[in-house]
Coordinates of C-alpha atoms in Angstrom, one line a residue:
Chain Q
M1 CA 16.3 -24.5 17.4
D2 CA 19.7 -23.1 17.2
P3 CA 19.3 -19.8 15.6
K4 CA 22.4 -19.9 13.5
L5 CA 20.7 -23.1 11.9
F6 CA 17.7 -21.1 11.4
L7 CA 19.0 -18.1 10.0
S8 CA 21.5 -20.2 7.3
A9 CA 19.0 -22.3 6.3
S10 CA 18.4 -20.0 3.3
R11 CA 20.5 -17.2 1.6
V12 CA 17.7 -15.0 1.2
F13 CA 14.7 -14.1 3.1
I14 CA 12.1 -12.1 1.6
V15 CA 10.2 -10.2 4.3
A16 CA 6.5 -9.4 3.3
G17 CA 3.4 -7.9 5.1
K18 CA 0.7 -5.6 5.1
G19 CA 1.6 -1.9 5.8
G20 CA 1.7 -0.9 9.6
V21 CA 2.8 -4.3 10.7
G22 CA 6.3 -3.6 11.2
K23 CA 7.5 -5.3 8.2
S24 CA 10.8 -3.0 8.0
T25 CA 11.3 -3.2 11.7
V26 CA 11.4 -7.3 11.6
A27 CA 13.6 -6.8 8.2
A28 CA 16.2 -4.9 10.3
T29 CA 16.0 -7.4 13.2
L30 CA 16.6 -10.2 11.2
V31 CA 19.5 -8.7 9.6
T32 CA 20.9 -7.8 13.1
A33 CA 20.0 -11.5 14.4
A34 CA 22.3 -12.8 11.7
R35 CA 25.2 -10.6 12.5
R36 CA 24.8 -11.9 16.1
V37 CA 24.9 -15.2 15.5
G38 CA 28.2 -14.7 13.5
L39 CA 26.7 -14.5 10.0
T40 CA 27.5 -11.7 7.4
S41 CA 24.1 -10.0 6.7
L42 CA 22.6 -7.4 4.3
L43 CA 19.2 -5.7 4.3
V44 CA 17.8 -4.9 1.0
E45 CA 15.2 -2.2 0.6
T46 CA 13.0 -2.5 -2.8
D47 CA 10.6 0.3 -2.6
G48 CA 13.0 3.1 -2.0
K49 CA 11.3 4.8 0.9
P50 CA 13.8 5.5 3.6
L51 CA 14.7 2.4 6.0
L52 CA 12.8 2.7 9.2
V53 CA 12.6 5.6 11.2
G54 CA 16.4 7.1 11.7
G55 CA 17.6 5.1 8.8
A56 CA 19.7 1.9 8.6
G57 CA 23.0 3.6 8.4
D58 CA 22.4 5.2 11.9
R59 CA 21.9 1.4 13.2
G60 CA 25.2 0.0 11.8
L61 CA 23.4 -2.2 9.4
T62 CA 24.6 -3.1 5.9
A63 CA 22.2 -1.8 3.6
C64 CA 21.5 -1.3 0.1
T65 CA 18.5 -0.3 -2.0
I66 CA 17.0 -1.4 -5.2
T67 CA 14.3 0.6 -7.2
P68 CA 12.7 -0.8 -10.6
A69 CA 14.4 2.4 -12.4
E70 CA 17.9 1.6 -11.2
A71 CA 17.4 -2.1 -11.9
L72 CA 16.3 -1.2 -15.3
A73 CA 18.8 1.3 -16.2
E74 CA 21.6 -1.4 -15.1
Y75 CA 19.7 -4.0 -17.1
L76 CA 20.0 -1.6 -20.1
D77 CA 23.6 -1.0 -19.4
S78 CA 24.5 -4.5 -19.2
S79 CA 22.7 -5.1 -22.6
G80 CA 25.0 -2.6 -24.1
L81 CA 22.4 0.3 -24.1
G82 CA 23.9 2.5 -21.6
R83 CA 24.2 5.7 -23.9
I84 CA 20.3 6.1 -24.5
S85 CA 19.1 4.3 -21.7
R86 CA 18.9 7.3 -19.6
R87 CA 16.5 9.3 -22.2
L88 CA 14.5 5.9 -22.6
V89 CA 14.0 5.9 -18.7
T90 CA 13.2 9.6 -18.2
S91 CA 10.9 9.9 -21.1
G92 CA 8.9 7.5 -19.7
I93 CA 8.6 5.3 -22.7
V94 CA 10.2 2.4 -21.3
D95 CA 7.8 2.6 -18.7
V96 CA 4.9 2.5 -21.1
V97 CA 6.2 -0.2 -23.6
A98 CA 7.7 -2.3 -20.9
S99 CA 4.1 -2.8 -19.6
A100 CA 3.6 -4.7 -22.9
S101 CA 5.1 -7.4 -20.2
P102 CA 3.3 -6.4 -17.3
G103 CA 6.0 -7.1 -14.1
I104 CA 9.1 -6.5 -15.8
D105 CA 10.0 -4.0 -13.4
H106 CA 9.4 -6.4 -10.6
L107 CA 11.3 -9.2 -12.4
L108 CA 14.5 -6.9 -12.6
V109 CA 14.3 -6.2 -8.9
L110 CA 14.0 -9.8 -8.0
G111 CA 16.9 -10.2 -10.9
K112 CA 19.4 -8.1 -9.0
V113 CA 18.6 -9.8 -5.6
K114 CA 19.6 -13.2 -7.5
Q115 CA 22.4 -11.3 -8.6
L116 CA 23.4 -10.4 -5.1
E117 CA 22.6 -13.8 -3.7
R118 CA 24.8 -15.6 -6.5
G119 CA 27.6 -13.0 -5.8
R120 CA 27.8 -14.1 -2.2
A121 CA 27.0 -10.7 -1.4
A122 CA 26.2 -11.8 2.4
D123 CA 25.7 -15.2 4.4
V124 CA 22.2 -13.8 4.6
I125 CA 20.2 -11.3 2.5
V126 CA 17.0 -10.0 3.9
V127 CA 15.0 -8.3 1.3
D128 CA 12.4 -5.7 2.7
G129 CA 9.6 -6.6 0.2
P130 CA 7.0 -3.9 -1.1
A131 CA 3.7 -3.9 1.2
A132 CA 1.1 -6.5 1.1
G133 CA -0.8 -7.2 -2.3
H134 CA 2.3 -5.8 -4.1
A135 CA 4.7 -8.4 -2.4
L136 CA 2.5 -11.0 -4.1
T137 CA 2.5 -9.4 -7.4
M138 CA 6.1 -9.2 -7.4
L139 CA 6.8 -12.7 -6.3
R140 CA 4.2 -14.1 -9.2
T141 CA 5.8 -12.0 -11.8
P142 CA 8.6 -14.2 -12.8
R143 CA 6.3 -17.3 -13.3
A144 CA 4.1 -15.2 -15.4
L145 CA 6.8 -14.1 -17.4
A146 CA 8.6 -17.7 -17.7
D147 CA 5.0 -18.9 -19.0
S148 CA 4.1 -16.1 -21.1
V149 CA 7.3 -14.7 -22.9
V150 CA 8.6 -17.4 -25.4
V151 CA 12.3 -16.2 -26.1
G152 CA 14.9 -13.7 -25.2
P153 CA 16.6 -12.4 -22.1
I154 CA 13.5 -11.8 -20.4
K155 CA 12.6 -15.5 -20.4
Q156 CA 16.2 -16.3 -19.4
Q157 CA 16.1 -13.9 -16.2
A158 CA 12.6 -15.0 -15.5
N159 CA 13.6 -18.6 -15.3
D160 CA 16.9 -17.9 -13.2
V161 CA 14.5 -16.0 -10.8
L162 CA 12.2 -18.7 -10.4
G163 CA 15.1 -21.0 -9.7
M164 CA 16.1 -19.1 -6.7
L165 CA 12.2 -18.7 -5.7
N166 CA 11.7 -22.4 -5.9
D167 CA 14.9 -23.6 -3.9
E168 CA 14.4 -23.4 -0.3
T169 CA 18.0 -23.4 0.3
R170 CA 18.3 -20.0 -1.5
C171 CA 15.2 -18.2 -0.9
Q172 CA 12.4 -18.3 1.6
V173 CA 9.6 -16.0 2.4
V174 CA 8.9 -14.6 5.7
L175 CA 5.5 -13.1 6.5
V176 CA 4.9 -10.7 9.0
T177 CA 1.7 -9.8 10.6
I178 CA -0.2 -8.5 13.8
P179 CA -2.5 -10.2 15.8
E180 CA -5.7 -8.1 14.5
P181 CA -8.3 -9.6 12.2
T182 CA -7.7 -7.9 9.0
P183 CA -3.7 -8.6 9.0
V184 CA -4.3 -12.0 10.1
N185 CA -6.7 -12.5 7.0
E186 CA -4.3 -11.0 4.5
A187 CA -1.7 -13.1 6.1
V188 CA -3.4 -16.5 5.4
E189 CA -4.5 -15.5 2.0
T190 CA -1.1 -14.6 1.0
A191 CA 0.4 -17.6 2.4
F192 CA -1.8 -19.9 0.4
S193 CA -1.4 -17.7 -2.7
L194 CA 2.3 -18.0 -2.1
E195 CA 2.5 -21.7 -1.7
E196 CA 0.2 -22.8 -4.6
N197 CA 1.0 -20.0 -7.2
I198 CA 4.6 -19.4 -6.6
G199 CA 6.1 -22.7 -4.9
V200 CA 8.1 -20.4 -2.7
R201 CA 9.0 -22.1 0.9
L202 CA 7.6 -20.2 3.7
A203 CA 9.7 -19.3 6.8
P204 CA 7.5 -19.5 10.2
V205 CA 5.3 -16.6 10.3
V206 CA 6.4 -13.5 12.3
V207 CA 3.4 -12.4 14.7
N208 CA 4.6 -8.9 15.5
R209 CA 3.3 -6.6 18.6
V210 CA 1.6 -9.5 20.7
D211 CA 0.2 -8.2 24.1
V212 CA 1.7 -10.9 26.1
H213 CA 0.7 -9.5 29.4
P214 CA -1.8 -12.1 31.6
P215 CA -5.4 -10.8 32.1
I216 CA -5.7 -8.6 34.6
D217 CA -7.9 -9.4 37.7
I218 CA -10.4 -6.6 38.5
P219 CA -11.9 -6.5 41.9
D220 CA -15.7 -5.7 42.2
V221 CA -14.8 -3.1 45.1
L222 CA -13.3 -0.6 42.8
A223 CA -15.4 2.0 41.3
Q224 CA -16.2 0.4 37.7
D225 CA -15.9 3.7 35.9
S226 CA -12.4 4.7 37.6
A227 CA -9.5 5.1 34.9
A228 CA -7.9 2.2 36.6
V229 CA -10.7 -0.2 35.7
R230 CA -11.5 1.3 32.3
A231 CA -7.7 0.9 31.6
A232 CA -7.6 -2.7 32.8
R233 CA -11.1 -3.6 30.8
F234 CA -9.3 -1.7 27.7
R235 CA -6.2 -3.9 28.3
N236 CA -8.2 -7.1 28.8
D237 CA -10.0 -6.9 25.7
R238 CA -6.7 -6.4 23.9
I239 CA -5.3 -9.4 25.3
A240 CA -8.3 -11.2 24.6
G241 CA -8.5 -10.3 21.0
H242 CA -4.9 -11.2 20.4
A243 CA -5.5 -14.4 21.7
R244 CA -8.6 -14.6 19.7
C245 CA -6.5 -13.7 16.5
L246 CA -3.6 -16.0 17.3
D247 CA -5.8 -18.8 17.6
D248 CA -7.6 -17.9 14.4
L249 CA -4.1 -18.1 12.4
S250 CA -2.8 -21.4 14.1
R251 CA -6.3 -22.9 12.9
R252 CA -5.9 -21.5 9.4
L253 CA -2.2 -21.5 8.8
P254 CA -0.1 -24.8 9.4
L255 CA 3.1 -22.9 9.8
P256 CA 5.3 -22.3 12.7
R257 CA 4.9 -19.1 14.5
I258 CA 7.2 -16.7 15.7
Q259 CA 5.8 -14.4 18.3
L260 CA 7.4 -11.0 19.1
P261 CA 6.1 -9.2 22.1
L262 CA 4.4 -5.7 22.1
D263 CA 7.5 -3.6 23.5
T264 CA 7.2 0.3 23.5
H265 CA 10.7 0.7 24.7
A266 CA 12.3 -2.1 22.9
T267 CA 15.4 -1.0 21.1
L268 CA 16.9 -2.9 17.9
A269 CA 19.1 -4.9 20.4
D270 CA 16.0 -5.9 22.7
R271 CA 14.2 -6.9 19.4
T272 CA 17.1 -9.1 18.4
D273 CA 17.3 -10.5 21.5
Q274 CA 13.5 -11.3 21.7
L275 CA 13.7 -12.6 18.1
L276 CA 16.7 -14.9 18.8
G277 CA 14.9 -16.3 21.8
A278 CA 11.9 -17.2 19.6
I279 CA 13.7 -18.7 17.4
E280 CA 15.2 -20.9 20.0
N281 CA 11.7 -21.9 21.1
L282 CA 11.0 -23.1 17.7
E283 CA 10.7 -26.9 17.4
G284 CA 12.5 -29.2 14.9
G285 CA 15.5 -29.0 12.6
A286 CA 15.3 -26.8 9.5
P287 CA 12.6 -24.5 9.5
Chain F
M1 CA -11.5 24.3 16.4
T2 CA -10.7 20.6 14.9
R3 CA -14.2 19.1 15.0
T4 CA -15.7 22.3 13.5
H5 CA -12.9 22.1 11.1
L6 CA -13.9 18.5 10.1
D7 CA -17.5 19.2 9.5
Q8 CA -16.7 22.2 7.8
T9 CA -14.6 20.1 5.3
L10 CA -17.3 17.8 4.9
A11 CA -19.8 20.2 4.3
N12 CA -18.0 22.4 1.9
S13 CA -15.7 20.3 -0.2
R14 CA -17.0 18.7 -3.3
V15 CA -13.9 15.9 -3.4
V16 CA -12.1 14.6 -0.3
V17 CA -9.0 12.6 -0.8
V18 CA -7.9 10.3 2.1
A19 CA -4.4 9.0 2.3
G20 CA -2.1 7.4 4.5
S21 CA 0.1 4.2 5.0
G22 CA -1.8 0.7 5.5
G23 CA -3.3 -0.4 8.8
V24 CA -4.3 3.1 10.0
G25 CA -7.8 2.3 9.4
K26 CA -8.1 4.4 6.3
T27 CA -11.0 2.5 4.6
T28 CA -13.1 2.2 7.7
L29 CA -12.4 5.9 8.2
S30 CA -13.4 6.8 4.7
A31 CA -16.7 5.0 5.2
A32 CA -17.4 6.7 8.6
L33 CA -16.7 10.2 7.2
A34 CA -19.1 9.3 4.1
V35 CA -21.6 8.2 6.6
R36 CA -21.2 11.1 8.8
A37 CA -21.6 13.4 5.9
A38 CA -24.8 11.6 4.6
I39 CA -26.1 12.1 8.0
G40 CA -25.4 15.7 7.8
G41 CA -27.4 16.1 4.6
R42 CA -24.9 15.6 1.6
R43 CA -25.2 13.2 -1.3
V44 CA -22.1 11.2 -1.0
A45 CA -20.2 8.7 -3.1
V46 CA -17.4 6.8 -1.4
V47 CA -14.7 5.3 -3.8
T48 CA -12.1 2.7 -2.7
I49 CA -9.0 1.8 -4.9
D50 CA -8.4 -1.1 -2.7
P51 CA -10.0 -4.2 -3.3
A52 CA -14.0 -3.4 -2.5
K53 CA -14.2 -6.1 -0.2
R54 CA -12.7 -4.1 2.5
L55 CA -15.2 -1.2 2.0
A56 CA -17.9 -3.6 1.9
D57 CA -16.7 -5.0 5.1
A58 CA -16.6 -1.6 6.6
L59 CA -19.8 -0.5 5.2
G60 CA -21.4 -3.9 6.7
I61 CA -22.8 -5.0 3.2
A62 CA -20.2 -7.6 2.5
G63 CA -22.3 -10.6 1.0
Q64 CA -25.5 -8.3 0.5
T65 CA -24.3 -5.5 -2.0
A66 CA -21.8 -6.1 -4.6
I67 CA -19.7 -3.0 -4.9
G68 CA -18.3 -2.4 -8.3
N69 CA -17.2 0.3 -10.8
E70 CA -21.0 1.9 -11.0
P71 CA -22.1 3.5 -7.6
V72 CA -24.6 1.6 -5.5
R73 CA -26.8 3.2 -3.0
I74 CA -26.3 1.8 0.6
P75 CA -29.4 2.4 2.9
L76 CA -28.9 4.5 5.7
D77 CA -31.8 5.2 7.8
D78 CA -31.4 8.5 9.8
A79 CA -29.7 10.2 6.9
H80 CA -30.6 13.6 5.6
G81 CA -28.4 12.9 2.7
E82 CA -27.5 9.7 0.5
L83 CA -24.6 7.4 0.8
W84 CA -23.3 5.6 -2.2
A85 CA -20.3 3.4 -2.7
L86 CA -18.1 2.0 -5.7
M87 CA -14.7 0.4 -6.4
L88 CA -12.5 1.6 -8.9
D89 CA -12.0 -0.8 -11.8
T90 CA -9.3 0.6 -13.9
R91 CA -10.0 -1.7 -16.9
S92 CA -13.6 -0.6 -17.3
T93 CA -12.8 3.0 -16.8
F94 CA -9.7 3.1 -19.2
D95 CA -12.6 1.6 -21.7
A96 CA -15.1 4.2 -21.2
L97 CA -12.4 6.6 -22.3
V98 CA -11.4 4.9 -25.3
D99 CA -15.0 4.8 -26.1
R100 CA -15.6 8.3 -25.5
Y101 CA -12.5 9.5 -27.6
S102 CA -12.7 7.0 -30.4
P103 CA -13.9 8.7 -33.6
N104 CA -15.8 5.6 -34.5
A105 CA -16.6 2.4 -32.9
D106 CA -14.1 0.4 -35.2
Q107 CA -11.4 2.1 -33.5
A108 CA -12.3 1.5 -30.4
Q109 CA -12.4 -1.9 -30.9
R110 CA -9.1 -2.1 -32.5
I111 CA -7.7 -0.4 -29.3
R112 CA -9.6 -2.6 -27.0
S113 CA -8.8 -5.9 -28.4
N114 CA -4.9 -4.8 -28.7
L115 CA -2.9 -7.1 -26.5
F116 CA -0.8 -4.2 -25.3
Y117 CA -3.8 -2.2 -24.4
K118 CA -5.1 -5.0 -22.4
N119 CA -1.9 -5.3 -20.5
I120 CA -1.6 -1.5 -19.7
S121 CA -5.2 -0.8 -19.1
G122 CA -4.7 -3.4 -16.0
A123 CA -1.2 -3.4 -15.1
L124 CA 0.9 -0.3 -16.2
S125 CA 2.3 1.6 -13.1
G126 CA 0.4 5.1 -13.1
T127 CA -2.5 3.8 -15.0
Q128 CA -4.3 2.8 -12.0
E129 CA -3.5 6.1 -10.4
Y130 CA -4.3 8.0 -13.7
M131 CA -7.8 6.4 -13.8
A132 CA -8.4 7.0 -10.1
A133 CA -8.0 10.5 -10.8
E134 CA -10.2 10.0 -14.0
K135 CA -12.9 8.3 -12.3
L136 CA -13.1 11.1 -9.7
Y137 CA -13.4 13.9 -12.1
D138 CA -16.3 11.7 -13.6
L139 CA -18.2 11.5 -10.3
N140 CA -17.4 15.3 -9.3
G141 CA -19.4 16.1 -12.4
D142 CA -22.2 13.4 -11.7
E143 CA -25.3 15.3 -10.5
R144 CA -26.3 12.5 -8.2
F145 CA -23.7 13.4 -5.9
D146 CA -22.2 16.4 -4.2
L147 CA -19.5 14.9 -2.2
V148 CA -16.9 12.4 -3.7
I149 CA -14.5 10.6 -0.8
V150 CA -11.7 8.9 -2.4
D151 CA -9.9 6.0 -0.2
T152 CA -6.6 5.8 -1.8
P153 CA -4.3 2.6 -1.9
P154 CA -1.8 2.1 1.1
T155 CA 1.1 2.9 -0.8
R156 CA 3.4 6.0 -1.8
Q157 CA 2.0 5.8 -5.3
A158 CA -1.3 6.6 -3.8
L159 CA -0.5 10.5 -4.5
D160 CA 0.9 9.4 -8.1
F161 CA -2.5 10.3 -9.4
L162 CA -1.9 13.9 -8.6
S163 CA 0.8 13.9 -11.0
A164 CA -0.6 11.2 -13.5
P165 CA -2.5 13.7 -15.6
A166 CA 0.6 15.7 -16.1
R167 CA 2.6 12.6 -16.8
L168 CA 0.2 11.5 -19.2
R169 CA 0.2 14.8 -21.2
R170 CA 4.4 14.8 -20.7
F171 CA 4.1 11.2 -22.8
I172 CA 1.7 12.3 -25.4
D173 CA 4.1 15.4 -25.9
H174 CA 7.3 13.5 -25.9
P175 CA 9.2 13.3 -29.3
V176 CA 10.1 9.8 -28.7
Y177 CA 5.9 9.0 -28.5
R178 CA 5.7 10.6 -32.0
I179 CA 8.4 8.8 -33.4
V180 CA 6.6 5.6 -32.3
I181 CA 3.3 6.7 -33.7
A182 CA 4.7 7.9 -36.7
P183 CA 2.9 6.0 -39.9
S184 CA 5.7 3.6 -41.1
S185 CA 6.0 5.2 -44.6
V186 CA 6.0 9.1 -44.3
G187 CA 8.5 10.7 -42.3
L188 CA 10.2 8.0 -41.0
R189 CA 13.3 8.6 -42.8
A190 CA 13.7 12.0 -41.0
V191 CA 13.8 10.5 -37.6
S192 CA 15.2 7.0 -38.1
A193 CA 18.3 8.0 -36.9
V194 CA 16.9 8.3 -33.3
S195 CA 13.9 6.0 -33.7
Q196 CA 16.1 2.9 -34.4
P197 CA 18.3 2.6 -31.7
V198 CA 15.4 3.6 -29.4
L199 CA 13.1 0.7 -30.9
R200 CA 16.0 -1.5 -30.6
A201 CA 16.7 -0.8 -27.0
I202 CA 13.2 -1.5 -26.2
A203 CA 12.7 -4.5 -28.2
K204 CA 15.7 -6.0 -26.4
V205 CA 14.0 -5.3 -23.2
V206 CA 10.3 -6.6 -23.6
G207 CA 10.8 -8.6 -26.7
A208 CA 10.1 -7.9 -30.3
Q209 CA 6.7 -9.1 -30.2
A210 CA 5.7 -7.0 -27.1
L211 CA 7.0 -4.0 -29.0
D212 CA 5.0 -4.9 -32.1
D213 CA 1.6 -5.1 -30.1
A214 CA 2.7 -1.6 -28.5
L215 CA 3.2 -0.1 -32.3
A216 CA 0.3 -1.0 -33.0
F217 CA -1.8 0.2 -30.2
F218 CA 0.2 3.7 -30.7
R219 CA -1.1 3.6 -34.1
A220 CA -4.3 3.0 -33.5
F221 CA -4.3 5.6 -30.6
Q222 CA -3.8 8.3 -33.0
G223 CA -6.5 10.8 -33.0
L224 CA -7.3 10.3 -29.6
D225 CA -4.4 11.8 -28.1
A226 CA -5.9 15.4 -28.2
G227 CA -9.0 14.3 -26.3
F228 CA -7.0 12.5 -23.9
R229 CA -4.6 15.7 -23.6
Q230 CA -7.5 18.0 -22.5
R231 CA -9.2 15.3 -20.4
A232 CA -5.9 15.1 -18.5
H233 CA -5.8 19.0 -18.0
D234 CA -9.4 18.8 -16.7
V235 CA -8.8 16.2 -14.4
D236 CA -5.7 18.1 -13.1
R237 CA -7.5 21.2 -12.3
V238 CA -10.3 19.4 -10.3
L239 CA -7.3 18.0 -8.2
H240 CA -5.9 21.5 -7.4
E241 CA -9.4 23.1 -6.8
P242 CA -10.0 24.8 -3.4
S243 CA -13.1 22.5 -3.0
T244 CA -10.9 19.5 -3.1
A245 CA -10.1 18.5 0.2
Y246 CA -7.1 16.3 1.5
I247 CA -7.1 14.0 4.5
I248 CA -3.9 12.5 5.8
V249 CA -4.5 9.6 8.2
T250 CA -1.7 8.0 10.5
S251 CA -1.7 6.0 13.9
G252 CA 0.7 6.7 16.5
Q253 CA 3.4 4.2 15.2
A254 CA 6.5 5.4 14.0
E255 CA 6.4 3.9 10.3
P256 CA 3.1 5.4 9.5
V257 CA 3.8 8.7 10.9
A258 CA 6.9 8.7 8.8
E259 CA 4.6 7.9 6.0
A260 CA 2.0 10.8 6.9
T261 CA 4.8 13.2 7.0
Y262 CA 6.2 11.9 3.4
F263 CA 2.4 12.3 1.8
V264 CA 2.1 16.1 3.4
D265 CA 5.7 16.8 1.9
A266 CA 4.6 15.4 -1.4
L267 CA 1.1 17.3 -1.4
E268 CA 2.8 20.5 -0.7
S269 CA 5.5 19.9 -3.3
A270 CA 2.4 19.4 -5.5
N271 CA 1.0 22.7 -4.3
V272 CA -1.8 21.5 -2.4
A273 CA -2.6 22.0 1.3
V274 CA -3.4 19.4 3.6
S275 CA -7.0 20.1 5.3
L276 CA -6.8 17.8 8.0
V277 CA -4.5 15.3 9.9
V278 CA -6.1 12.4 11.4
A279 CA -4.4 10.5 14.1
N280 CA -6.3 7.4 14.3
R281 CA -6.4 4.5 16.7
L282 CA -4.5 6.4 19.4
M283 CA -4.3 4.8 22.7
P284 CA -7.0 6.6 25.0
Y285 CA -6.1 8.5 27.7
F286 CA -7.7 6.9 31.0
G287 CA -6.6 9.4 33.7
G288 CA -4.5 8.8 36.8
G289 CA -4.7 6.3 39.7
D290 CA -4.8 6.7 43.3
I291 CA -2.0 5.3 45.4
S292 CA -4.3 2.6 46.9
L293 CA -4.6 0.5 43.7
P294 CA -3.5 -3.1 43.5
A295 CA -0.3 -3.4 41.8
P296 CA -1.5 -5.3 38.5
L297 CA -3.9 -2.2 37.9
A298 CA -1.5 0.4 38.8
G299 CA 1.2 -1.2 36.7
N300 CA -1.3 -1.5 33.6
L301 CA -2.2 2.3 33.7
R302 CA 1.5 3.2 33.9
E303 CA 2.0 0.8 30.9
L304 CA -0.8 2.0 28.7
A305 CA 0.4 5.7 29.5
D306 CA 3.6 4.8 28.5
E307 CA 2.4 3.4 25.1
R308 CA 0.6 6.5 24.8
R309 CA 3.7 8.7 25.4
A310 CA 5.6 6.8 22.8
E311 CA 2.8 7.7 20.3
E312 CA 2.7 11.4 21.3
S313 CA 6.3 11.4 20.6
N314 CA 6.3 9.9 17.2
L315 CA 3.3 12.3 16.5
E316 CA 5.4 15.3 17.4
V317 CA 7.6 14.8 14.5
L318 CA 5.0 15.4 12.3
R319 CA 3.3 18.4 14.3
T320 CA 6.4 20.2 14.7
A321 CA 7.0 19.8 11.1
R322 CA 3.6 21.0 10.2
P323 CA 2.2 23.6 13.2
D324 CA -0.4 25.1 11.0
T325 CA -2.0 21.8 9.9
P326 CA -5.3 21.2 11.9
W327 CA -5.5 17.7 13.7
I328 CA -8.0 15.6 14.7
R329 CA -7.2 12.8 17.2
V330 CA -9.2 9.4 17.3
P331 CA -8.8 7.1 20.4
L332 CA -8.7 3.6 19.7
V333 CA -12.3 2.1 20.0
P334 CA -11.5 -1.6 20.9
E335 CA -14.8 -2.7 19.5
L336 CA -13.6 -1.3 16.0
V337 CA -10.9 -4.0 16.0
D338 CA -13.3 -6.8 17.0
E339 CA -14.8 -8.0 14.0
R340 CA -17.6 -9.9 15.9
L341 CA -19.6 -6.5 16.2
D342 CA -21.6 -5.5 13.5
T343 CA -19.9 -3.1 11.2
F344 CA -22.2 -0.8 10.7
A345 CA -22.7 -0.2 14.4
S346 CA -18.6 0.3 14.6
L347 CA -18.7 3.0 11.9
R348 CA -21.2 5.1 14.3
L349 CA -19.0 4.6 16.9
L350 CA -16.1 5.8 14.8
G351 CA -18.2 8.8 13.6
R352 CA -18.9 9.6 17.2
A353 CA -15.2 9.2 18.1
L354 CA -14.7 11.6 15.1
G355 CA -17.1 14.1 16.7
D356 CA -16.0 13.8 20.3
A357 CA -12.3 14.0 19.4
D358 CA -10.7 17.0 21.0

């Protein structure tokens, strides 16, 4: 399908995946791809770690970071409590008492994302979400708080965020995985949990670092313990392993798939080409 | 030297903390280290903070033995020592602490049934880390074990448990806490100027009901804080003892290496030395090919060597930053990523790879 159509189908893409699957790289690639098709885009970091290696600034990306502490301080400020908010935060007491409603920090981060979305900070906002299980916890928070808190600003905030999560034109979740057993298992579990418990729309799942090399023919005449044969066997094992995992994924998860190749030397520009190509190969209209 | 270094670490430490980002094989590696130490004659308890399923998978006991908050013994044929496994249950660990320091059963019950307590004991960020440290302290004093291996969660917060005891102490000692636990009749007048806006602010954030629950909790908690403070001090001491070793695990990918560098720095600023960096799941070195090879095989050799070089240059960043830290390099065993293989056999494969490394 048309990449511009794909990327403007939703204003916010929350990128989620287990650590080590290249989640941050995929988030940065989405931001660059959006820019390439003529949309303005913004990368949002949520857990305060430096963006990729080298930093987003070096890559000419527009980016910002939201941490729970800052979101909380801002929230206190906007509630007219700016003067004492710093002391509350540094004493750790808000951290402790806020836990009386667990997940309030997640809610405040999502609230800030919602504010960016409402303020049309960019055509496409890509959120580099927290790793694995934490993404699930974060996305579950608004529903839990909307159900458990009876009145007040938190209830309002939870409902507003839930409104964004449940509207596919405003927000979708991009799951990232790699073709190995544990990441695939986690992606499948996360996908079902997200759809059932949160009702958020899932974008096509991104399978990163797929070895797309065809199997290598190993002639019998070669010494079977030579470097070349052992390397070819190693490669064939990996190719077969990836194919098994992709099969497994498509059997268990009825979502369209975007495959990105294992490519050691790829630059962000190369990855953007690869992503745009994979989107063009997707069938159908809106994702 | 690294192989000896690994075995020395396993032989001489009482606690081994394994940290690193997700996807680098940390849980499997912790299990393999535990198996290796048990075979070497130590009585080992391996504890995971991760969902226990993965540790059970790694130990090949999924579906047979449930791993819970109490250690279970894992049968191991050729071991001179013993292998035990458990998973951290933050809530039960916290419950046990409350029971221990409550002057009577009544007060323990009052705390445990408090809504605020129920929330923080399961969900408060930092609680899990503190309880991990607490459990580690507990196991460290358990005579059944002479080595405890801790598999930490794959997040930056994994190292929060180093600072968790200090944070708990700081919190208990903070004036705001004392205001909060002040009984409502006596002494309130003197502090009311401070306490009112503070409590109003908190109520605004969390709602009045949540605040009431919290206040009830802190009042019920009175009298326990001295015990908690002492305990936090003891836990802190264990974390900084020379017999506690820290192993950082990374793969050759750029992001995990960046995370590993962060962990090494964080440990250093906590005055803790990293005993060993394990570069795990690396592209093996196959050797060179001769010019008569068929093109696809020669091309493959080149491509894999390329991948290996890319990993090396990622790892170089960490290595030049920390030239004195011992390293161990573990090449990827393809069978290990293949879940059809018997997991216990794969642990032994990894154990062997650890022994063969360098």
